[in-house]
mmCIF file of C-alpha atoms in Angstrom:
data_model
loop_
_atom_site.group_PDB
_atom_site.id
_atom_site.type_symbol
_atom_site.label_atom_id
_atom_site.label_comp_id
_atom_site.label_asym_id
_atom_site.label_seq_id
_atom_site.Cartn_x
_atom_site.Cartn_y
_atom_site.Cartn_z
ATOM 1 C CA MET A 1094 29.038 10.476 -9.069
ATOM 2 C CA ARG A 1095 27.019 7.296 -9.688
ATOM 3 C CA ARG A 1096 29.994 5.048 -9.016
ATOM 4 C CA SER A 1097 30.633 6.560 -5.590
ATOM 5 C CA MET A 1098 26.949 6.177 -4.734
ATOM 6 C CA VAL A 1099 27.095 2.520 -5.694
ATOM 7 C CA LEU A 1100 30.252 2.140 -3.656
ATOM 8 C CA ALA A 1101 28.628 3.853 -0.683
ATOM 9 C CA GLY A 1102 25.619 1.598 -1.045
ATOM 10 C CA VAL A 1103 27.753 -1.526 -1.191
ATOM 11 C CA LEU A 1104 29.766 -0.422 1.824
ATOM 12 C CA THR A 1105 26.582 0.293 3.779
ATOM 13 C CA VAL A 1106 25.063 -3.069 2.981
ATOM 14 C CA ALA A 1107 28.323 -4.825 3.798
ATOM 15 C CA THR A 1108 28.622 -2.997 7.119
ATOM 16 C CA VAL A 1109 25.019 -3.700 8.046
ATOM 17 C CA GLY A 1110 25.462 -7.328 7.055
ATOM 18 C CA LEU A 1111 28.615 -7.645 9.146
ATOM 19 C CA ALA A 1112 26.945 -5.957 12.106
ATOM 20 C CA GLN A 1113 24.008 -8.356 11.935
ATOM 21 C CA GLY A 1114 26.311 -11.371 11.786
ATOM 22 C CA ALA A 1115 28.325 -10.078 14.739
ATOM 23 C CA ASP A 1116 25.157 -9.683 16.852
ATOM 24 C CA ILE A 1117 24.814 -13.447 16.946
ATOM 25 C CA GLN A 1118 27.315 -15.355 19.061
ATOM 26 C CA VAL A 1119 27.373 -19.119 19.023
ATOM 27 C CA GLU A 1120 28.843 -20.679 22.144
ATOM 28 C CA ASP A 1121 29.837 -24.120 23.275
ATOM 29 C CA ALA A 1122 28.922 -25.991 20.091
ATOM 30 C CA TRP A 1123 29.410 -29.697 20.804
ATOM 31 C CA SER A 1124 28.458 -33.096 19.473
ATOM 32 C CA ARG A 1125 28.611 -36.754 20.473
ATOM 33 C CA PRO A 1126 30.481 -39.715 18.941
ATOM 34 C CA ALA A 1127 28.453 -41.238 16.114
ATOM 35 C CA LEU A 1128 28.643 -43.852 13.364
ATOM 36 C CA ALA A 1129 29.252 -43.058 9.712
ATOM 37 C CA GLY A 1130 25.925 -43.287 7.909
ATOM 38 C CA GLY A 1131 24.129 -42.827 11.194
ATOM 39 C CA THR A 1132 22.605 -39.943 13.068
ATOM 40 C CA GLY A 1133 24.455 -37.196 14.874
ATOM 41 C CA VAL A 1134 23.549 -34.257 17.046
ATOM 42 C CA VAL A 1135 24.696 -30.702 17.677
ATOM 43 C CA TYR A 1136 24.096 -28.801 20.882
ATOM 44 C CA LEU A 1137 25.010 -25.147 21.356
ATOM 45 C CA THR A 1138 23.951 -21.824 22.843
ATOM 46 C CA VAL A 1139 23.042 -18.776 20.763
ATOM 47 C CA GLN A 1140 23.418 -15.297 22.238
ATOM 48 C CA ASP A 1141 21.904 -12.360 20.403
ATOM 49 C CA VAL A 1142 23.093 -8.904 21.414
ATOM 50 C CA GLY A 1143 21.337 -7.122 18.551
ATOM 51 C CA ALA A 1144 17.827 -7.140 17.175
ATOM 52 C CA PRO A 1145 15.513 -10.057 18.015
ATOM 53 C CA ASP A 1146 15.940 -12.846 15.525
ATOM 54 C CA LYS A 1147 14.959 -16.442 14.806
ATOM 55 C CA LEU A 1148 17.081 -19.526 14.279
ATOM 56 C CA THR A 1149 15.404 -21.236 11.359
ATOM 57 C CA GLY A 1150 17.768 -23.958 10.236
ATOM 58 C CA ALA A 1151 21.216 -25.451 10.000
ATOM 59 C CA SER A 1152 23.505 -27.211 7.592
ATOM 60 C CA THR A 1153 26.861 -28.928 7.628
ATOM 61 C CA PRO A 1154 29.057 -30.464 4.967
ATOM 62 C CA ILE A 1155 29.535 -33.604 7.074
ATOM 63 C CA ALA A 1156 25.889 -34.720 6.921
ATOM 64 C CA ALA A 1157 23.285 -35.085 4.206
ATOM 65 C CA GLU A 1158 20.833 -33.022 6.203
ATOM 66 C CA ALA A 1159 20.567 -31.064 9.421
ATOM 67 C CA GLN A 1160 17.273 -30.259 11.098
ATOM 68 C CA LEU A 1161 16.168 -28.373 14.170
ATOM 69 C CA HIS A 1162 14.332 -30.695 16.577
ATOM 70 C CA GLU A 1163 12.856 -30.814 20.024
ATOM 71 C CA SER A 1164 12.871 -33.896 22.245
ATOM 72 C CA PHE A 1165 10.101 -34.203 24.796
ATOM 73 C CA VAL A 1166 8.393 -36.862 26.875
ATOM 74 C CA ASP A 1167 4.668 -37.363 26.419
ATOM 75 C CA HIS A 1168 3.160 -39.638 29.103
ATOM 76 C CA GLY A 1169 6.379 -41.606 29.410
ATOM 77 C CA VAL A 1170 6.930 -41.778 25.641
ATOM 78 C CA ALA A 1171 10.004 -40.019 24.263
ATOM 79 C CA LYS A 1172 9.192 -38.137 21.072
ATOM 80 C CA MET A 1173 11.017 -35.833 18.721
ATOM 81 C CA ARG A 1174 9.403 -33.245 16.499
ATOM 82 C CA ASP A 1175 10.901 -30.752 14.105
ATOM 83 C CA VAL A 1176 10.988 -27.110 15.048
ATOM 84 C CA SER A 1177 10.470 -24.434 12.417
ATOM 85 C CA SER A 1178 12.200 -21.646 14.311
ATOM 86 C CA LEU A 1179 13.641 -20.715 17.668
ATOM 87 C CA PRO A 1180 13.403 -17.057 18.740
ATOM 88 C CA VAL A 1181 16.469 -15.384 20.192
ATOM 89 C CA GLY A 1182 17.004 -11.841 21.431
ATOM 90 C CA PRO A 1183 19.016 -9.665 23.818
ATOM 91 C CA GLY A 1184 18.991 -11.311 27.230
ATOM 92 C CA LYS A 1185 17.102 -14.251 25.732
ATOM 93 C CA PRO A 1186 19.636 -16.802 24.560
ATOM 94 C CA VAL A 1187 18.485 -20.089 23.104
ATOM 95 C CA THR A 1188 20.137 -23.249 24.330
ATOM 96 C CA LEU A 1189 20.197 -26.524 22.465
ATOM 97 C CA ALA A 1190 20.975 -29.196 25.071
ATOM 98 C CA PRO A 1191 20.394 -32.903 25.778
ATOM 99 C CA ASN A 1192 16.752 -33.955 26.088
ATOM 100 C CA GLY A 1193 15.561 -30.649 24.625
ATOM 101 C CA TYR A 1194 16.224 -28.622 21.512
ATOM 102 C CA HIS A 1195 18.939 -30.005 19.286
ATOM 103 C CA ILE A 1196 20.164 -30.098 15.702
ATOM 104 C CA MET A 1197 19.761 -33.563 14.238
ATOM 105 C CA LEU A 1198 22.338 -34.566 11.666
ATOM 106 C CA MET A 1199 21.085 -37.196 9.240
ATOM 107 C CA GLY A 1200 23.214 -39.294 6.933
ATOM 108 C CA LEU A 1201 26.593 -38.654 8.503
ATOM 109 C CA LYS A 1202 29.281 -38.775 5.843
ATOM 110 C CA GLN A 1203 31.910 -39.667 8.386
ATOM 111 C CA ALA A 1204 32.148 -41.232 11.819
ATOM 112 C CA LEU A 1205 32.439 -38.750 14.683
ATOM 113 C CA LYS A 1206 35.074 -39.488 17.300
ATOM 114 C CA PRO A 1207 35.909 -37.566 20.483
ATOM 115 C CA GLY A 1208 38.113 -34.603 19.650
ATOM 116 C CA ASP A 1209 36.903 -34.264 16.059
ATOM 117 C CA THR A 1210 35.705 -30.852 14.951
ATOM 118 C CA PHE A 1211 33.418 -29.929 12.083
ATOM 119 C CA PRO A 1212 31.755 -26.776 10.768
ATOM 120 C CA VAL A 1213 28.063 -26.025 11.070
ATOM 121 C CA THR A 1214 26.175 -23.105 9.532
ATOM 122 C CA LEU A 1215 23.160 -21.733 11.358
ATOM 123 C CA THR A 1216 20.518 -19.805 9.427
ATOM 124 C CA PHE A 1217 18.781 -16.843 11.037
ATOM 125 C CA ALA A 1218 15.773 -14.936 9.706
ATOM 126 C CA ASN A 1219 17.561 -11.588 9.945
ATOM 127 C CA ALA A 1220 21.237 -12.319 10.479
ATOM 128 C CA GLY A 1221 21.403 -14.880 7.708
ATOM 129 C CA ALA A 1222 24.134 -17.490 7.817
ATOM 130 C CA VAL A 1223 26.283 -17.715 10.919
ATOM 131 C CA GLY A 1224 29.058 -20.273 11.135
ATOM 132 C CA ALA A 1225 30.383 -22.195 14.123
ATOM 133 C CA THR A 1226 32.833 -24.981 14.857
ATOM 134 C CA VAL A 1227 31.490 -28.043 16.638
ATOM 135 C CA THR A 1228 33.657 -30.215 18.898
ATOM 136 C CA VAL A 1229 32.873 -33.900 19.468
ATOM 137 C CA ARG A 1230 32.955 -34.773 23.162
ATOM 138 C CA ALA A 1231 33.386 -38.206 24.684
ATOM 139 C CA GLY A 1232 30.969 -37.671 27.566
ATOM 140 C CA GLY A 1233 29.018 -34.473 27.866
ATOM 141 C CA SER A 1234 26.996 -35.531 30.893
ATOM 142 C CA VAL A 1235 23.605 -34.331 31.893
ATOM 143 C CA MET A 1236 23.976 -32.550 35.202
ATOM 144 C CA GLY A 1237 21.440 -33.816 37.663
ATOM 145 C CA HIS A 1238 19.951 -31.843 40.519
ATOM 146 C CA SER A 1239 21.778 -33.838 43.167
ATOM 147 C CA ASP A 1240 25.023 -33.295 41.278
ATOM 148 C CA MET A 1241 24.569 -29.560 41.760
ATOM 149 C CA ASN A 1242 24.482 -29.743 45.565
ATOM 150 C CA GLY A 1243 27.487 -27.961 46.940
ATOM 151 C CA MET A 1244 28.227 -26.242 43.640
ATOM 152 C CA ASN A 1245 28.740 -22.507 43.592
ATOM 153 C CA MET A 1246 25.874 -21.640 41.285
ATOM 154 C CA SER A 1247 26.526 -17.909 41.509
ATOM 155 C CA ALA A 1248 29.847 -18.185 39.691
ATOM 156 C CA PRO A 1249 29.472 -17.658 35.935
ATOM 157 C CA MET A 1250 30.017 -20.721 33.764
ATOM 158 C CA GLN A 1251 32.948 -20.590 31.386
ATOM 159 C CA HIS A 1252 31.886 -20.682 27.758
ATOM 160 C CA GLN A 1253 34.032 -21.106 24.735
ATOM 161 C CA THR A 1254 32.857 -18.277 22.522
ATOM 162 C CA THR A 1255 32.913 -18.753 18.786
ATOM 163 C CA LYS A 1256 32.537 -15.541 16.849
ATOM 164 C CA PRO A 1257 31.399 -15.830 13.234
ATOM 165 C CA MET B 1478 -25.236 -87.033 74.105
ATOM 166 C CA SER B 1479 -24.169 -83.474 74.945
ATOM 167 C CA THR B 1480 -25.744 -81.377 77.702
ATOM 168 C CA SER B 1481 -23.330 -78.396 77.537
ATOM 169 C CA SER B 1482 -24.527 -75.007 76.217
ATOM 170 C CA GLY B 1483 -21.588 -74.533 73.867
ATOM 171 C CA PRO B 1484 -21.404 -75.568 70.202
ATOM 172 C CA PRO B 1485 -20.588 -79.212 69.384
ATOM 173 C CA ARG B 1486 -16.857 -79.949 69.347
ATOM 174 C CA SER B 1487 -16.868 -80.975 65.703
ATOM 175 C CA GLY B 1488 -18.225 -77.517 64.846
ATOM 176 C CA LEU B 1489 -15.362 -75.869 66.715
ATOM 177 C CA VAL B 1490 -12.814 -77.966 64.886
ATOM 178 C CA TYR B 1491 -14.344 -77.148 61.515
ATOM 179 C CA SER B 1492 -14.373 -73.443 62.350
ATOM 180 C CA ALA B 1493 -10.757 -73.524 63.501
ATOM 181 C CA VAL B 1494 -9.671 -75.362 60.380
ATOM 182 C CA GLY B 1495 -11.684 -72.926 58.291
ATOM 183 C CA LEU B 1496 -10.029 -69.950 59.956
ATOM 184 C CA VAL B 1497 -6.548 -71.382 59.445
ATOM 185 C CA VAL B 1498 -7.261 -72.120 55.799
ATOM 186 C CA ALA B 1499 -8.668 -68.619 55.325
ATOM 187 C CA ALA B 1500 -5.597 -67.112 56.968
ATOM 188 C CA LEU B 1501 -3.312 -69.167 54.761
ATOM 189 C CA LEU B 1502 -5.224 -68.136 51.657
ATOM 190 C CA LEU B 1503 -5.143 -64.496 52.672
ATOM 191 C CA GLY B 1504 -1.437 -64.744 53.355
ATOM 192 C CA ALA B 1505 -0.804 -66.465 50.043
ATOM 193 C CA GLY B 1506 -2.922 -63.918 48.266
ATOM 194 C CA ALA B 1507 -1.055 -61.080 49.889
ATOM 195 C CA PHE B 1508 2.242 -62.669 48.923
ATOM 196 C CA VAL B 1509 1.181 -63.040 45.314
ATOM 197 C CA TRP B 1510 -0.244 -59.528 45.227
ATOM 198 C CA LEU B 1511 2.864 -57.973 46.704
ATOM 199 C CA ASN B 1512 5.089 -59.737 44.233
ATOM 200 C CA GLY B 1513 2.721 -59.350 41.348
ATOM 201 C CA ALA B 1514 1.603 -55.767 41.691
ATOM 202 C CA GLY B 1515 3.406 -53.919 44.429
ATOM 203 C CA ARG B 1516 6.910 -54.420 43.037
ATOM 204 C CA GLY B 1517 5.996 -55.093 39.416
ATOM 205 C CA GLY B 1518 6.820 -58.777 39.395
ATOM 206 C CA SER B 1519 5.207 -60.594 36.533
ATOM 207 C CA LEU B 1520 3.513 -57.461 35.214
ATOM 208 C CA ILE B 1521 6.720 -56.254 33.567
ATOM 209 C CA GLY B 1522 9.327 -58.388 31.860
ATOM 210 C CA GLY B 1523 9.330 -61.981 30.775
ATOM 211 C CA PRO B 1524 11.156 -64.477 28.575
ATOM 212 C CA PHE B 1525 12.681 -63.237 25.344
ATOM 213 C CA THR B 1526 14.812 -64.523 22.475
ATOM 214 C CA LEU B 1527 16.704 -61.870 20.533
ATOM 215 C CA GLU B 1528 19.826 -61.458 18.407
ATOM 216 C CA ASP B 1529 23.086 -59.995 19.634
ATOM 217 C CA GLY B 1530 25.582 -57.923 17.641
ATOM 218 C CA ASN B 1531 27.058 -61.028 16.109
ATOM 219 C CA GLY B 1532 23.710 -62.352 14.970
ATOM 220 C CA LYS B 1533 23.776 -64.973 17.729
ATOM 221 C CA SER B 1534 20.518 -65.961 19.381
ATOM 222 C CA ILE B 1535 20.324 -64.728 22.983
ATOM 223 C CA SER B 1536 17.726 -65.771 25.530
ATOM 224 C CA ASP B 1537 16.889 -63.905 28.724
ATOM 225 C CA THR B 1538 17.826 -67.020 30.713
ATOM 226 C CA GLU B 1539 21.479 -66.231 30.005
ATOM 227 C CA PHE B 1540 21.228 -63.391 32.499
ATOM 228 C CA ARG B 1541 19.817 -65.308 35.488
ATOM 229 C CA GLY B 1542 21.943 -64.683 38.519
ATOM 230 C CA LYS B 1543 22.697 -61.141 37.399
ATOM 231 C CA TYR B 1544 20.661 -57.977 37.547
ATOM 232 C CA MET B 1545 19.604 -56.628 34.148
ATOM 233 C CA LEU B 1546 19.255 -52.939 33.326
ATOM 234 C CA VAL B 1547 17.209 -52.796 30.140
ATOM 235 C CA TYR B 1548 16.702 -49.777 27.874
ATOM 236 C CA PHE B 1549 14.624 -49.705 24.701
ATOM 237 C CA GLY B 1550 15.683 -47.223 21.996
ATOM 238 C CA TYR B 1551 17.026 -47.006 18.456
ATOM 239 C CA THR B 1552 20.393 -46.137 16.972
ATOM 240 C CA TYR B 1553 19.116 -43.435 14.615
ATOM 241 C CA CYS B 1554 17.965 -41.472 17.619
ATOM 242 C CA PRO B 1555 19.976 -38.236 17.783
ATOM 243 C CA ASP B 1556 19.338 -37.048 21.309
ATOM 244 C CA VAL B 1557 17.409 -39.033 23.938
ATOM 245 C CA CYS B 1558 19.000 -42.446 23.387
ATOM 246 C CA PRO B 1559 22.643 -41.294 23.201
ATOM 247 C CA THR B 1560 22.046 -39.038 26.184
ATOM 248 C CA THR B 1561 20.522 -41.860 28.236
ATOM 249 C CA LEU B 1562 23.102 -44.456 27.232
ATOM 250 C CA ASN B 1563 25.918 -42.023 27.938
ATOM 251 C CA GLU B 1564 24.553 -41.517 31.455
ATOM 252 C CA LEU B 1565 24.071 -45.271 31.817
ATOM 253 C CA ALA B 1566 27.744 -45.792 30.996
ATOM 254 C CA ASP B 1567 28.586 -43.153 33.578
ATOM 255 C CA ALA B 1568 26.360 -44.927 36.098
ATOM 256 C CA LEU B 1569 28.304 -48.149 35.606
ATOM 257 C CA ASP B 1570 31.466 -46.320 36.625
ATOM 258 C CA HIS B 1571 29.785 -44.925 39.720
ATOM 259 C CA LEU B 1572 28.414 -48.334 40.732
ATOM 260 C CA GLY B 1573 31.910 -49.639 41.326
ATOM 261 C CA ALA B 1574 31.982 -53.272 42.418
ATOM 262 C CA LYS B 1575 28.217 -53.638 42.053
ATOM 263 C CA ALA B 1576 28.492 -53.066 38.305
ATOM 264 C CA ALA B 1577 29.930 -56.563 37.883
ATOM 265 C CA ARG B 1578 26.578 -58.034 38.995
ATOM 266 C CA LEU B 1579 24.599 -55.872 36.542
ATOM 267 C CA GLN B 1580 24.114 -56.522 32.832
ATOM 268 C CA PRO B 1581 23.157 -53.372 30.907
ATOM 269 C CA ILE B 1582 21.100 -54.201 27.811
ATOM 270 C CA PHE B 1583 19.990 -52.035 24.898
ATOM 271 C CA ILE B 1584 17.063 -53.434 22.915
ATOM 272 C CA THR B 1585 16.178 -51.721 19.665
ATOM 273 C CA VAL B 1586 12.629 -50.790 18.774
ATOM 274 C CA ASP B 1587 13.755 -50.238 15.151
ATOM 275 C CA PRO B 1588 14.905 -53.678 13.938
ATOM 276 C CA LYS B 1589 14.467 -52.547 10.324
ATOM 277 C CA ARG B 1590 17.469 -50.252 10.444
ATOM 278 C CA ASP B 1591 19.210 -51.597 13.538
ATOM 279 C CA THR B 1592 20.820 -54.735 12.199
ATOM 280 C CA PRO B 1593 23.161 -56.758 14.443
ATOM 281 C CA ALA B 1594 26.237 -55.040 12.966
ATOM 282 C CA VAL B 1595 24.780 -51.566 13.527
ATOM 283 C CA VAL B 1596 23.726 -52.361 17.083
ATOM 284 C CA LYS B 1597 27.123 -53.839 17.919
ATOM 285 C CA GLN B 1598 28.988 -50.737 16.748
ATOM 286 C CA TYR B 1599 26.487 -48.403 18.355
ATOM 287 C CA THR B 1600 26.582 -49.865 21.864
ATOM 288 C CA ALA B 1601 30.356 -50.323 21.860
ATOM 289 C CA ALA B 1602 30.737 -46.540 21.628
ATOM 290 C CA PHE B 1603 29.028 -46.074 25.003
ATOM 291 C CA SER B 1604 30.529 -48.950 26.972
ATOM 292 C CA PRO B 1605 32.095 -52.328 26.263
ATOM 293 C CA ARG B 1606 29.720 -53.665 28.926
ATOM 294 C CA LEU B 1607 26.579 -52.530 27.114
ATOM 295 C CA LEU B 1608 24.965 -55.442 25.266
ATOM 296 C CA GLY B 1609 22.972 -54.444 22.186
ATOM 297 C CA LEU B 1610 20.126 -56.681 21.070
ATOM 298 C CA THR B 1611 17.981 -56.673 17.963
ATOM 299 C CA GLY B 1612 15.880 -59.349 16.271
ATOM 300 C CA ALA B 1613 13.055 -60.121 13.909
ATOM 301 C CA PRO B 1614 10.183 -57.647 14.141
ATOM 302 C CA ASP B 1615 7.999 -60.184 15.920
ATOM 303 C CA GLN B 1616 10.727 -60.931 18.486
ATOM 304 C CA ILE B 1617 11.037 -57.214 19.194
ATOM 305 C CA ALA B 1618 7.271 -56.831 19.356
ATOM 306 C CA HIS B 1619 7.116 -59.693 21.852
ATOM 307 C CA VAL B 1620 9.720 -58.338 24.260
ATOM 308 C CA ALA B 1621 8.359 -54.802 23.954
ATOM 309 C CA LYS B 1622 4.914 -56.073 24.887
ATOM 310 C CA GLU B 1623 6.296 -57.908 27.922
ATOM 311 C CA TYR B 1624 8.026 -54.763 29.133
ATOM 312 C CA ARG B 1625 4.985 -52.654 28.261
ATOM 313 C CA VAL B 1626 7.095 -50.563 25.923
ATOM 314 C CA TYR B 1627 5.231 -48.339 23.481
ATOM 315 C CA TYR B 1628 6.962 -47.710 20.174
ATOM 316 C CA ALA B 1629 5.827 -46.320 16.839
ATOM 317 C CA GLU B 1630 7.317 -44.857 13.671
ATOM 318 C CA HIS B 1631 6.940 -41.129 13.170
ATOM 319 C CA ARG B 1632 7.394 -40.209 9.518
ATOM 320 C CA THR B 1633 9.708 -37.260 8.882
ATOM 321 C CA GLY B 1634 9.906 -37.345 5.075
ATOM 322 C CA PRO B 1635 8.936 -39.183 1.920
ATOM 323 C CA GLY B 1636 11.804 -41.699 1.841
ATOM 324 C CA PRO B 1637 11.507 -45.199 3.324
ATOM 325 C CA ASN B 1638 14.099 -44.369 5.992
ATOM 326 C CA ASP B 1639 12.661 -40.963 6.798
ATOM 327 C CA TYR B 1640 11.298 -41.702 10.244
ATOM 328 C CA SER B 1641 12.065 -41.363 13.905
ATOM 329 C CA MET B 1642 10.714 -43.615 16.625
ATOM 330 C CA ASP B 1643 8.443 -42.543 19.429
ATOM 331 C CA HIS B 1644 9.228 -44.906 22.286
ATOM 332 C CA SER B 1645 8.851 -45.395 26.029
ATOM 333 C CA SER B 1646 12.040 -44.127 27.595
ATOM 334 C CA ILE B 1647 12.701 -45.816 30.916
ATOM 335 C CA LEU B 1648 15.379 -48.087 32.313
ATOM 336 C CA TYR B 1649 14.043 -51.364 33.682
ATOM 337 C CA LEU B 1650 15.934 -52.885 36.612
ATOM 338 C CA MET B 1651 15.360 -56.625 36.675
ATOM 339 C CA GLY B 1652 16.544 -58.904 39.491
ATOM 340 C CA PRO B 1653 18.843 -61.947 39.367
ATOM 341 C CA ASP B 1654 15.669 -64.049 39.207
ATOM 342 C CA GLY B 1655 14.602 -62.153 36.090
ATOM 343 C CA ARG B 1656 11.732 -60.401 37.826
ATOM 344 C CA PHE B 1657 11.081 -56.677 37.600
ATOM 345 C CA ILE B 1658 12.381 -54.633 40.527
ATOM 346 C CA ALA B 1659 11.820 -50.992 39.607
ATOM 347 C CA PRO B 1660 11.842 -48.420 36.814
ATOM 348 C CA ILE B 1661 14.786 -46.014 36.701
ATOM 349 C CA ARG B 1662 14.265 -42.635 35.042
ATOM 350 C CA ALA B 1663 16.230 -42.218 31.847
ATOM 351 C CA ASP B 1664 16.470 -38.433 31.955
ATOM 352 C CA GLN B 1665 18.778 -38.107 34.919
ATOM 353 C CA SER B 1666 22.527 -38.077 35.427
ATOM 354 C CA GLY B 1667 24.643 -41.198 35.699
ATOM 355 C CA THR B 1668 25.376 -40.325 39.315
ATOM 356 C CA GLU B 1669 21.671 -40.229 40.120
ATOM 357 C CA MET B 1670 21.018 -43.461 38.230
ATOM 358 C CA ALA B 1671 23.840 -45.226 40.096
ATOM 359 C CA ALA B 1672 22.534 -44.040 43.472
ATOM 360 C CA GLU B 1673 19.055 -45.437 42.763
ATOM 361 C CA ILE B 1674 20.331 -48.706 41.346
ATOM 362 C CA ALA B 1675 22.806 -49.298 44.165
ATOM 363 C CA LYS B 1676 20.009 -48.946 46.708
ATOM 364 C CA LEU B 1677 17.914 -51.555 44.903
ATOM 365 C CA MET B 1678 20.701 -54.084 44.484
ATOM 366 C CA SER B 1679 21.060 -56.278 47.527
#
């Protein structure tokens, strides 16, 4: 009797854990070329189709440390400050993109070249650890306002979805 | 002896000369003001001596006859600097033939970590045309002051290398005579940068 209860409990926890992980979808995780020993970056979009959550950190085996940061310009001066958490919820994705939120990779253990891929683990307050694969891009341009003239903005953008 | 009612002729001559001199001074003043303040001129930029990626001493005079596009940043910057330099490289492509008359220059505000070897590798990744410069702290301080660039360490941890740099983030377009032409925003696309720069290059 006790053993089946334990089993039921384990199964429940496992199912709940899986469901929480599946609520978080990491899309379009990309990085830039970087020098070994130097600093790297990860940009990505997080969709949350489940309960509201918070992105609280990141880690990767290819760098000594990974931190959540925000770039901003203060009276013409570019600054970067660490971010303790980023809220995410249904219909409220969080996007890490150039000149804004990003994951800073410090002490890169390898050079990053276009086409390389590496794993990153995101930590969420509720969902826990969620993994993603990051692709190093050669360019990854910022799209300016004038570049968007003539673009069909009503068509949905194609995302490469990475499920944990 | 004069019986006319008008002023003596010598007085007229002096007044005329005075007016001409005043006009010349005003004109000269306007010229200086327009070049000094209206289009930046001597208020931004100036002579510098720095070190290139091979440790060789480089003076600003090497670039006379070419436009310079100068950006101050640091190689341990994860986001703003790579983003800007990536767009700058893109801008060079969009400039076409004009790019040959433009020298893009990256000057580090973090000479402690950005040694010549580091700077050389860093800039090469964005474009073979991008020249990376570093130097002794006082050389960097001097050129930053001339370009009115603010930069400061922001500590991020207890270790000696645990810091990021706050820094002015603007591209400076300098003319073939070395004088400042205009600032170019760093946070825009390469296409937008190229359009602005092309308009300013004669």
